[in-house]
Amino acid sequence: MSPAPSPSSATVDGPVIVLDDVVAVLGQFPALAGAFLTVERGEIVLLRGPNGAGKTTLLRLCAGLLPVERGTATILGFDLSTQRELVRPHVGLLGHQNGLYLDLSVRENVNFWGRTVGASTDEIHAAMARMGVAERLADIPCRKLSAGQKRRTSLACLVARRAQVWLLDEPHAGLDATGRDELDATLAQAAGSGATILVASHELERAGNLATRSVEVIAGQVTALGDKK
Amino acid sequence: MSTWKVACLIAAKDLRVERRSKIVTNQVLPFAGITMVSFAFALDKQNVLDTVAPGLIWLATTFSLLILVQRSFSIETDDGALDAMRVAGIDARAIFLGKAMALAVQLLVLEILLLFAAVVFYGESIQSSGAQGPVLAVVLLVTTLVSATCGLAAVGTLYGGLAAGFKGSETLLPLLTLPAVAPVLIGATKAVESAVGTAGAVVSEGWQWVGLLAVFAVAFGIGGALAFGPLIDE
């Protein structure tokens, strides 16, 4: 099998995410019914909408976990209909779970995810430092971390495996005020470094302050585009 | 990263998790030991134990396999790590191979301890008759352990991955796995009977069963690696 292009090779000049009249189906139910969305590199876009509107489906589609039934969707120039396997290495999805091995330490988790893409020890340490888990938390088993510390560890894993598109589903859920502030600072810093971030959240005020743009998802359709800040 | 390197990373990670959690040491090994002792009490006649000991070793191994597989996939699903691996685009064949390798290492340790238990509790010993004494019997025994372990690990990983996506995976896994490993149970038992000389069996009779075990391991190894991606994606 030929290896997938390395994440660093997946750089495009145009928009990072382009959805054009995309339809996705969950079972028999059309969970996305004609979504239009264009996201540029370094943007943080807030997806807002009621429960069941299709926000999580939109994130899962962008992660390459759901097939595109109709329309055109590209991530980093890769077509989601035909190149889902090539999209996945460049995308990180952080949902209600963190994707961590709870018996392993922070360092071991970040090391594992980084090594899967051939990251060096320096890169892995830099990813931990960037998310603030390189010092006193590094050797603590993830089972013993607070919810906010787990989130930061999970984000460090995304950085270590060089994910360029971050898809975050309710990232503030379960965090205390300090954890939320830390997370916001982390996301702003990541976007400043070139990560493209889609955030689905009910915390409109907080996520709205963080986002460069907001998009409304209702009944599987992206119905309103917010203004850029 | 090549599929093989990622598989080794996953295997090392699984073994590290086990070293931290000590589930195999504290739960699986005692369970297997209790199974062996229980059989010894239930079949409390030396001639009966002599006859059935090889089968009991593999029965205890098979039951323990179910716990090991449940554990192997619970570490992936506890915090959504298996989904994270799918999203990260990690080759499903690497996940399959890595988890099967880690499972095989744990199974091998377990089987060696169960053989030792069979010597202690059931008085089993290696066949020493024949021109080359116990050498061929030991070779047969080792080959049987390796080939049966590969087959069990491949089946366990394949069905463990399948069951992990369903509610009630704890009860679904035995239903899927036990019928599938029946050929290993039969073949490994017959081969070990030949190695230890149960009921007059000779070493040469064991090789055909090793052949069956090897074919089984290769078939499930290749088939499992190819089928694992679609299975965990659904």
Short mmCIF file of C-alpha atoms in Angstrom, two decimals:
data_model
loop_
_atom_site.label_atom_id
_atom_site.label_comp_id
_atom_site.label_asym_id
_atom_site.label_seq_id
_atom_site.Cartn_x
_atom_site.Cartn_y
_atom_site.Cartn_z
CA MET A 1 0.00 0.00 0.00
CA SER A 2 1.31 3.44 -0.78
CA PRO A 3 1.56 5.62 2.29
CA ALA A 4 -0.79 8.57 2.67
CA PRO A 5 0.70 11.96 1.95
CA SER A 6 2.30 13.39 5.08
CA PRO A 7 0.20 15.98 6.91
CA SER A 8 2.68 18.70 6.11
CA SER A 9 2.19 18.00 2.42
CA ALA A 10 -1.52 18.75 2.64
CA THR A 11 -1.25 22.49 2.32
CA VAL A 12 -3.60 24.37 0.05
CA ASP A 13 -3.74 28.01 -0.92
CA GLY A 14 -7.53 28.24 -1.03
CA PRO A 15 -10.14 27.53 1.63
CA VAL A 16 -9.43 24.62 3.97
CA ILE A 17 -13.04 23.43 4.16
CA VAL A 18 -15.50 23.75 1.29
CA LEU A 19 -18.99 22.22 1.48
CA ASP A 20 -21.25 22.78 -1.51
CA ASP A 21 -24.85 21.58 -1.15
CA VAL A 22 -23.75 18.55 0.88
CA VAL A 23 -26.28 15.93 1.89
CA ALA A 24 -25.45 13.22 4.47
CA VAL A 25 -27.72 10.46 5.67
CA LEU A 26 -27.84 8.70 9.05
CA GLY A 27 -29.72 5.44 8.47
CA GLN A 28 -32.76 6.56 6.47
CA PHE A 29 -32.76 10.05 7.96
CA PRO A 30 -31.14 12.96 6.09
CA ALA A 31 -29.02 14.47 8.85
CA LEU A 32 -27.53 17.13 6.56
CA ALA A 33 -29.84 18.48 3.90
CA GLY A 34 -27.83 20.82 1.72
CA ALA A 35 -24.98 22.33 3.70
CA PHE A 36 -22.89 25.19 2.30
CA LEU A 37 -19.77 26.23 4.17
CA THR A 38 -16.38 27.71 3.33
CA VAL A 39 -13.70 28.03 5.99
CA GLU A 40 -10.29 29.63 5.51
CA ARG A 41 -7.05 28.61 7.22
CA GLY A 42 -6.70 29.92 10.77
CA GLU A 43 -10.42 30.60 11.21
CA ILE A 44 -12.39 29.53 14.26
CA VAL A 45 -15.98 28.97 13.12
CA LEU A 46 -18.75 28.45 15.63
CA LEU A 47 -21.54 26.07 14.64
CA ARG A 48 -24.67 26.96 16.56
CA GLY A 49 -28.12 25.46 16.52
CA PRO A 50 -30.52 23.38 18.60
CA ASN A 51 -29.95 19.75 19.57
CA GLY A 52 -30.38 17.44 16.59
CA ALA A 53 -29.83 20.24 14.08
CA GLY A 54 -26.91 18.42 12.45
CA LYS A 55 -23.87 20.09 14.07
CA THR A 56 -22.25 16.82 15.17
CA THR A 57 -23.10 15.23 11.82
CA LEU A 58 -21.37 18.13 10.06
CA LEU A 59 -18.26 17.60 12.20
CA ARG A 60 -18.27 13.83 11.62
CA LEU A 61 -18.65 14.36 7.89
CA CYS A 62 -15.68 16.73 7.86
CA ALA A 63 -13.71 14.09 9.80
CA GLY A 64 -14.37 11.58 7.04
CA LEU A 65 -16.51 9.38 9.27
CA LEU A 66 -19.69 9.82 7.23
CA PRO A 67 -20.11 9.43 3.48
CA VAL A 68 -21.19 12.35 1.32
CA GLU A 69 -24.49 11.32 -0.26
CA ARG A 70 -24.76 14.32 -2.56
CA GLY A 71 -22.93 17.55 -3.24
CA THR A 72 -19.24 18.35 -3.09
CA ALA A 73 -17.07 18.47 0.01
CA THR A 74 -13.34 19.08 0.12
CA ILE A 75 -11.00 19.31 3.11
CA LEU A 76 -7.49 20.63 2.43
CA GLY A 77 -8.17 20.01 -1.23
CA PHE A 78 -9.04 16.34 -0.73
CA ASP A 79 -12.46 15.27 -2.00
CA LEU A 80 -14.45 13.75 0.86
CA SER A 81 -16.41 11.54 -1.56
CA THR A 82 -13.39 9.76 -2.99
CA GLN A 83 -10.43 10.58 -0.71
CA ARG A 84 -11.78 10.14 2.81
CA GLU A 85 -8.76 8.05 3.81
CA LEU A 86 -6.46 10.89 2.76
CA VAL A 87 -8.46 13.49 4.69
CA ARG A 88 -8.41 11.67 8.00
CA PRO A 89 -4.71 12.04 8.93
CA HIS A 90 -5.04 15.84 8.74
CA VAL A 91 -8.16 16.11 10.84
CA GLY A 92 -8.73 15.82 14.58
CA LEU A 93 -12.18 15.28 16.05
CA LEU A 94 -12.67 15.97 19.74
CA GLY A 95 -16.14 14.91 20.76
CA HIS A 96 -17.64 14.10 24.11
CA GLN A 97 -14.73 11.74 24.74
CA ASN A 98 -11.05 12.62 24.63
CA GLY A 99 -9.59 9.58 22.87
CA LEU A 100 -7.04 9.00 25.63
CA TYR A 101 -5.67 5.82 27.19
CA LEU A 102 -6.60 6.44 30.78
CA ASP A 103 -4.02 4.10 32.32
CA LEU A 104 -1.18 5.81 30.48
CA SER A 105 0.40 9.08 31.48
CA VAL A 106 0.01 12.35 29.61
CA ARG A 107 3.47 11.95 28.11
CA GLU A 108 2.79 8.36 26.99
CA ASN A 109 -0.49 9.36 25.35
CA VAL A 110 0.98 12.30 23.43
CA ASN A 111 4.00 10.19 22.55
CA PHE A 112 1.81 7.41 21.14
CA TRP A 113 -0.28 9.70 18.94
CA GLY A 114 2.77 11.64 17.80
CA ARG A 115 4.73 8.52 16.91
CA THR A 116 1.91 7.29 14.66
CA VAL A 117 2.85 10.08 12.23
CA GLY A 118 6.58 9.84 12.88
CA ALA A 119 6.82 12.92 15.11
CA SER A 120 10.19 13.43 16.79
CA THR A 121 10.73 13.61 20.55
CA ASP A 122 11.23 17.36 20.27
CA GLU A 123 7.97 17.79 18.36
CA ILE A 124 6.12 15.75 20.94
CA HIS A 125 7.56 17.77 23.81
CA ALA A 126 6.72 20.99 21.98
CA ALA A 127 3.12 19.84 21.56
CA MET A 128 2.87 19.12 25.28
CA ALA A 129 4.45 22.45 26.16
CA ARG A 130 2.08 24.29 23.83
CA MET A 131 -0.92 22.82 25.62
CA GLY A 132 0.57 23.35 29.07
CA VAL A 133 0.91 19.68 29.98
CA ALA A 134 4.67 19.29 29.70
CA GLU A 135 5.63 20.06 33.28
CA ARG A 136 3.92 18.75 36.40
CA LEU A 137 1.17 16.86 34.53
CA ALA A 138 3.46 14.96 32.16
CA ASP A 139 3.83 11.77 34.17
CA ILE A 140 0.40 11.63 35.75
CA PRO A 141 -1.96 8.89 34.50
CA CYS A 142 -4.80 10.45 32.49
CA ARG A 143 -7.34 8.72 34.75
CA LYS A 144 -6.29 11.10 37.53
CA LEU A 145 -6.60 14.31 35.52
CA SER A 146 -9.42 16.82 35.76
CA ALA A 147 -11.78 17.22 32.79
CA GLY A 148 -9.94 20.33 31.65
CA GLN A 149 -6.53 18.68 31.91
CA LYS A 150 -7.81 15.73 29.86
CA ARG A 151 -9.06 18.14 27.17
CA ARG A 152 -5.68 19.86 27.03
CA THR A 153 -3.93 16.50 26.82
CA SER A 154 -6.23 15.49 23.99
CA LEU A 155 -5.47 18.73 22.15
CA ALA A 156 -1.75 18.10 22.69
CA CYS A 157 -2.28 14.74 20.96
CA LEU A 158 -3.86 16.56 18.01
CA VAL A 159 -0.89 18.91 17.80
CA ALA A 160 1.58 16.02 18.08
CA ARG A 161 -0.04 14.17 15.22
CA ARG A 162 -0.01 17.40 13.17
CA ALA A 163 -3.76 17.70 12.67
CA GLN A 164 -4.48 20.86 10.69
CA VAL A 165 -8.25 20.87 10.99
CA TRP A 166 -9.70 20.66 14.50
CA LEU A 167 -13.33 19.62 14.83
CA LEU A 168 -14.55 20.24 18.36
CA ASP A 169 -17.95 19.10 19.62
CA GLU A 170 -19.00 20.92 22.79
CA PRO A 171 -15.40 21.40 23.93
CA HIS A 172 -16.42 23.44 26.98
CA ALA A 173 -18.72 20.73 28.38
CA GLY A 174 -17.68 19.55 31.83
CA LEU A 175 -15.03 22.23 32.31
CA ASP A 176 -14.95 24.70 35.16
CA ALA A 177 -14.40 28.42 34.54
CA THR A 178 -10.63 28.12 34.70
CA GLY A 179 -10.63 25.14 32.36
CA ARG A 180 -12.82 27.03 29.87
CA ASP A 181 -10.53 30.04 29.92
CA GLU A 182 -7.50 27.81 29.39
CA LEU A 183 -9.22 26.00 26.54
CA ASP A 184 -10.17 29.27 24.83
CA ALA A 185 -6.62 30.55 25.10
CA THR A 186 -5.34 27.27 23.69
CA LEU A 187 -7.71 27.37 20.71
CA ALA A 188 -6.92 31.00 19.95
CA GLN A 189 -3.22 30.19 20.04
CA ALA A 190 -3.72 27.14 17.79
CA ALA A 191 -5.69 29.18 15.25
CA GLY A 192 -2.95 31.79 15.34
CA SER A 193 -0.50 29.03 14.45
CA GLY A 194 -2.53 28.05 11.40
CA ALA A 195 -4.99 25.45 12.69
CA THR A 196 -8.49 25.68 11.26
CA ILE A 197 -11.13 25.08 13.91
CA LEU A 198 -14.82 24.22 13.74
CA VAL A 199 -16.56 24.40 17.13
CA ALA A 200 -20.07 23.11 17.78
CA SER A 201 -21.31 24.62 21.01
CA HIS A 202 -24.32 25.69 22.98
CA GLU A 203 -22.15 28.12 24.93
CA LEU A 204 -22.92 30.89 22.50
CA GLU A 205 -21.46 33.80 24.41
CA ARG A 206 -18.17 32.09 25.25
CA ALA A 207 -17.69 30.31 21.92
CA GLY A 208 -18.96 33.37 20.08
CA ASN A 209 -16.26 35.51 21.64
CA LEU A 210 -13.66 32.97 20.63
CA ALA A 211 -14.89 32.43 17.06
CA THR A 212 -13.99 34.57 14.09
CA ARG A 213 -17.33 33.70 12.51
CA SER A 214 -20.52 31.87 13.44
CA VAL A 215 -22.73 29.66 11.34
CA GLU A 216 -26.24 28.53 12.16
CA VAL A 217 -27.25 24.93 11.54
CA ILE A 218 -30.97 24.22 11.58
CA ALA A 219 -32.65 21.02 10.43
CA GLY A 220 -29.51 19.85 8.67
CA GLN A 221 -29.05 23.06 6.71
CA VAL A 222 -26.51 25.80 7.18
CA THR A 223 -29.02 28.60 7.14
CA ALA A 224 -27.19 31.75 8.16
CA LEU A 225 -23.66 32.97 7.92
CA GLY A 226 -22.44 35.25 10.66
CA ASP A 227 -20.29 38.24 10.04
CA LYS A 228 -16.56 38.10 10.32
CA LYS A 229 -15.20 39.94 13.28
CA MET B 1 4.85 5.43 9.00
CA SER B 2 4.58 1.92 7.63
CA THR B 3 1.75 -0.37 8.66
CA TRP B 4 4.21 -2.61 10.46
CA LYS B 5 5.74 0.22 12.52
CA VAL B 6 2.32 1.51 13.56
CA ALA B 7 1.29 -2.06 14.46
CA CYS B 8 4.36 -2.34 16.71
CA LEU B 9 3.49 1.01 18.34
CA ILE B 10 -0.04 -0.20 19.04
CA ALA B 11 1.20 -3.52 20.44
CA ALA B 12 3.71 -1.76 22.69
CA LYS B 13 1.01 0.65 23.85
CA ASP B 14 -1.37 -2.22 24.71
CA LEU B 15 1.33 -4.04 26.66
CA ARG B 16 2.23 -0.82 28.48
CA VAL B 17 -1.41 -0.30 29.43
CA GLU B 18 -1.47 -3.85 30.75
CA ARG B 19 1.71 -3.29 32.74
CA ARG B 20 0.10 -0.25 34.34
CA SER B 21 -3.33 -1.72 35.02
CA LYS B 22 -2.17 -5.28 35.86
CA ILE B 23 -5.56 -6.69 34.83
CA VAL B 24 -3.96 -9.83 33.37
CA THR B 25 -1.81 -10.38 36.43
CA ASN B 26 -4.50 -9.70 38.99
CA GLN B 27 -7.58 -11.07 37.26
CA VAL B 28 -6.96 -13.21 34.18
CA LEU B 29 -4.17 -15.40 35.60
CA PRO B 30 -6.08 -16.14 38.83
CA PHE B 31 -9.21 -16.89 36.77
CA ALA B 32 -7.29 -19.36 34.59
CA GLY B 33 -5.66 -20.90 37.66
CA ILE B 34 -9.02 -21.31 39.41
CA THR B 35 -10.44 -22.93 36.28
CA MET B 36 -7.62 -25.49 36.28
CA VAL B 37 -7.99 -26.21 40.00
CA SER B 38 -11.77 -26.49 39.69
CA PHE B 39 -11.40 -29.09 36.95
CA ALA B 40 -8.93 -30.96 39.13
CA PHE B 41 -11.51 -31.11 41.94
CA ALA B 42 -14.39 -31.97 39.61
CA LEU B 43 -12.49 -34.77 37.84
CA ASP B 44 -10.77 -36.12 40.91
CA LYS B 45 -9.46 -39.34 39.38
CA GLN B 46 -5.86 -39.45 38.18
CA ASN B 47 -6.56 -41.51 35.07
CA VAL B 48 -9.33 -39.11 34.04
CA LEU B 49 -7.13 -36.06 34.61
CA ASP B 50 -4.30 -37.67 32.63
CA THR B 51 -6.64 -38.10 29.69
CA VAL B 52 -8.34 -34.72 29.70
CA ALA B 53 -5.49 -32.45 30.86
CA PRO B 54 -4.51 -31.18 27.38
CA GLY B 55 -8.13 -30.26 26.66
CA LEU B 56 -8.47 -28.52 30.01
CA ILE B 57 -5.42 -26.37 29.31
CA TRP B 58 -6.98 -25.12 26.07
CA LEU B 59 -10.43 -24.73 27.60
CA ALA B 60 -8.95 -22.51 30.32
CA THR B 61 -7.01 -20.62 27.63
CA THR B 62 -10.14 -20.12 25.54
CA PHE B 63 -12.18 -18.79 28.46
CA SER B 64 -9.32 -16.50 29.44
CA LEU B 65 -9.10 -15.31 25.83
CA LEU B 66 -12.58 -13.85 26.16
CA ILE B 67 -11.54 -11.75 29.17
CA LEU B 68 -8.34 -10.64 27.47
CA VAL B 69 -10.19 -9.56 24.34
CA GLN B 70 -12.83 -7.68 26.35
CA ARG B 71 -10.03 -5.89 28.15
CA SER B 72 -8.10 -5.21 24.94
CA PHE B 73 -11.06 -3.37 23.43
CA SER B 74 -12.35 -1.74 26.60
CA ILE B 75 -9.13 0.30 26.75
CA GLU B 76 -9.96 1.51 23.24
CA THR B 77 -13.58 2.38 23.95
CA ASP B 78 -13.33 3.75 27.54
CA ASP B 79 -12.50 7.24 26.27
CA GLY B 80 -13.14 6.91 22.54
CA ALA B 81 -9.58 6.01 21.51
CA LEU B 82 -10.72 3.57 18.80
CA ASP B 83 -12.79 6.34 17.19
CA ALA B 84 -9.80 8.65 17.51
CA MET B 85 -7.65 6.11 15.67
CA ARG B 86 -10.25 5.90 12.90
CA VAL B 87 -10.40 9.68 12.61
CA ALA B 88 -6.61 9.84 12.61
CA GLY B 89 -6.63 7.60 9.57
CA ILE B 90 -4.50 4.92 11.19
CA ASP B 91 -4.44 1.90 8.90
CA ALA B 92 -7.01 -0.60 10.18
CA ARG B 93 -4.59 -3.42 9.33
CA ALA B 94 -2.07 -1.86 11.70
CA ILE B 95 -4.67 -1.69 14.46
CA PHE B 96 -5.58 -5.33 13.87
CA LEU B 97 -1.99 -6.54 13.77
CA GLY B 98 -0.93 -4.45 16.76
CA LYS B 99 -3.76 -5.57 18.98
CA ALA B 100 -3.37 -9.21 17.87
CA MET B 101 0.37 -9.11 18.66
CA ALA B 102 -0.22 -7.74 22.16
CA LEU B 103 -2.95 -10.31 22.73
CA ALA B 104 -0.64 -13.10 21.50
CA VAL B 105 2.10 -12.12 23.95
CA GLN B 106 -0.34 -12.18 26.86
CA LEU B 107 -1.83 -15.49 25.71
CA LEU B 108 1.61 -17.09 25.41
CA VAL B 109 2.49 -16.12 28.99
CA LEU B 110 -0.85 -17.49 30.14
CA GLU B 111 -0.41 -20.79 28.26
CA ILE B 112 3.06 -21.38 29.67
CA LEU B 113 1.73 -20.86 33.18
CA LEU B 114 -1.22 -23.17 32.47
CA LEU B 115 1.16 -25.87 31.22
CA PHE B 116 3.11 -25.46 34.42
CA ALA B 117 -0.15 -25.77 36.37
CA ALA B 118 -0.97 -28.96 34.46
CA VAL B 119 2.38 -30.43 35.51
CA VAL B 120 1.75 -29.48 39.14
CA PHE B 121 -1.95 -30.31 39.48
CA TYR B 122 -2.41 -33.09 36.91
CA GLY B 123 1.07 -34.64 36.89
CA GLU B 124 1.57 -34.14 33.15
CA SER B 125 5.02 -34.65 31.61
CA ILE B 126 6.64 -34.45 28.17
CA GLN B 127 6.77 -37.66 26.15
CA SER B 128 10.26 -39.18 26.47
CA SER B 129 9.92 -42.31 24.33
CA GLY B 130 11.13 -42.57 20.72
CA ALA B 131 14.49 -42.23 19.02
CA GLN B 132 15.04 -38.56 19.84
CA GLY B 133 13.60 -38.64 23.32
CA PRO B 134 11.79 -35.53 24.49
CA VAL B 135 13.34 -33.15 21.92
CA LEU B 136 10.73 -33.68 19.21
CA ALA B 137 7.95 -33.58 21.79
CA VAL B 138 9.19 -30.22 23.06
CA VAL B 139 9.44 -28.88 19.49
CA LEU B 140 5.89 -30.08 18.84
CA LEU B 141 4.67 -28.46 22.04
CA VAL B 142 6.32 -25.12 21.29
CA THR B 143 5.09 -25.11 17.68
CA THR B 144 1.59 -25.91 18.88
CA LEU B 145 1.65 -23.08 21.41
CA VAL B 146 2.84 -20.55 18.84
CA SER B 147 0.47 -21.54 16.03
CA ALA B 148 -2.57 -21.92 18.31
CA THR B 149 -1.80 -18.59 19.97
CA CYS B 150 -1.62 -16.80 16.62
CA GLY B 151 -4.98 -18.25 15.62
CA LEU B 152 -6.65 -17.39 18.92
CA ALA B 153 -5.24 -13.85 18.88
CA ALA B 154 -6.42 -13.27 15.31
CA VAL B 155 -9.95 -14.54 15.97
CA GLY B 156 -10.18 -12.71 19.28
CA THR B 157 -9.07 -9.41 17.76
CA LEU B 158 -11.38 -9.73 14.77
CA TYR B 159 -14.49 -10.47 16.81
CA GLY B 160 -13.44 -8.14 19.61
CA GLY B 161 -13.35 -5.28 17.12
CA LEU B 162 -16.72 -6.30 15.73
CA ALA B 163 -18.36 -6.62 19.16
CA ALA B 164 -16.83 -3.37 20.43
CA GLY B 165 -19.23 -1.38 18.26
CA PHE B 166 -22.32 -3.01 19.72
CA LYS B 167 -24.20 -2.62 22.96
CA GLY B 168 -23.98 -5.85 24.96
CA SER B 169 -20.54 -6.61 23.57
CA GLU B 170 -19.75 -8.62 26.74
CA THR B 171 -22.33 -11.25 25.83
CA LEU B 172 -21.93 -10.97 22.07
CA LEU B 173 -18.20 -11.69 22.12
CA PRO B 174 -18.44 -15.28 23.51
CA LEU B 175 -21.26 -16.07 21.09
CA LEU B 176 -19.11 -15.03 18.15
CA THR B 177 -15.73 -16.25 19.36
CA LEU B 178 -16.32 -19.67 20.91
CA PRO B 179 -17.70 -21.36 17.77
CA ALA B 180 -14.94 -19.78 15.66
CA VAL B 181 -12.11 -21.05 17.88
CA ALA B 182 -13.44 -24.61 18.03
CA PRO B 183 -10.90 -25.80 15.41
CA VAL B 184 -8.07 -24.36 17.54
CA LEU B 185 -9.44 -26.03 20.64
CA ILE B 186 -9.57 -29.40 18.87
CA GLY B 187 -6.29 -29.09 17.00
CA ALA B 188 -4.27 -27.75 19.92
CA THR B 189 -5.66 -30.39 22.27
CA LYS B 190 -4.78 -33.21 19.88
CA ALA B 191 -1.29 -31.81 19.28
CA VAL B 192 -0.58 -31.43 23.01
CA GLU B 193 -1.90 -34.97 23.59
CA SER B 194 0.74 -36.16 21.12
CA ALA B 195 3.45 -34.13 22.85
CA VAL B 196 2.65 -35.51 26.29
CA GLY B 197 1.70 -39.02 25.09
CA THR B 198 -1.92 -39.05 26.27
CA ALA B 199 -3.57 -42.47 25.75
CA GLY B 200 -0.62 -43.78 23.77
CA ALA B 201 -0.50 -40.91 21.26
CA VAL B 202 2.87 -40.45 19.53
CA VAL B 203 4.65 -37.25 18.54
CA SER B 204 4.36 -37.85 14.79
CA GLU B 205 0.57 -37.77 15.03
CA GLY B 206 0.70 -34.20 16.32
CA TRP B 207 2.14 -32.52 13.23
CA GLN B 208 -1.00 -32.78 11.15
CA TRP B 209 -2.82 -30.87 13.88
CA VAL B 210 -0.09 -28.22 13.92
CA GLY B 211 -0.66 -27.90 10.17
CA LEU B 212 -4.35 -27.27 10.81
CA LEU B 213 -3.49 -24.66 13.45
CA ALA B 214 -1.08 -22.91 11.10
CA VAL B 215 -3.61 -22.78 8.26
CA PHE B 216 -6.22 -21.45 10.69
CA ALA B 217 -3.85 -18.76 11.98
CA VAL B 218 -2.86 -17.65 8.48
CA ALA B 219 -6.47 -17.60 7.25
CA PHE B 220 -7.75 -15.57 10.18
CA GLY B 221 -4.64 -13.38 10.21
CA ILE B 222 -5.02 -12.36 6.58
CA GLY B 223 -8.82 -12.36 6.59
CA GLY B 224 -8.93 -10.42 9.84
CA ALA B 225 -6.49 -7.78 8.63
CA LEU B 226 -8.54 -7.25 5.48
CA ALA B 227 -11.94 -7.28 7.19
CA PHE B 228 -11.05 -5.25 10.27
CA GLY B 229 -11.32 -1.81 8.64
CA PRO B 230 -14.86 -2.22 7.31
CA LEU B 231 -15.88 -3.91 10.58
CA ILE B 232 -14.84 -1.05 12.86
CA ASP B 233 -15.98 1.58 10.38
CA GLU B 234 -19.57 0.31 10.43
#
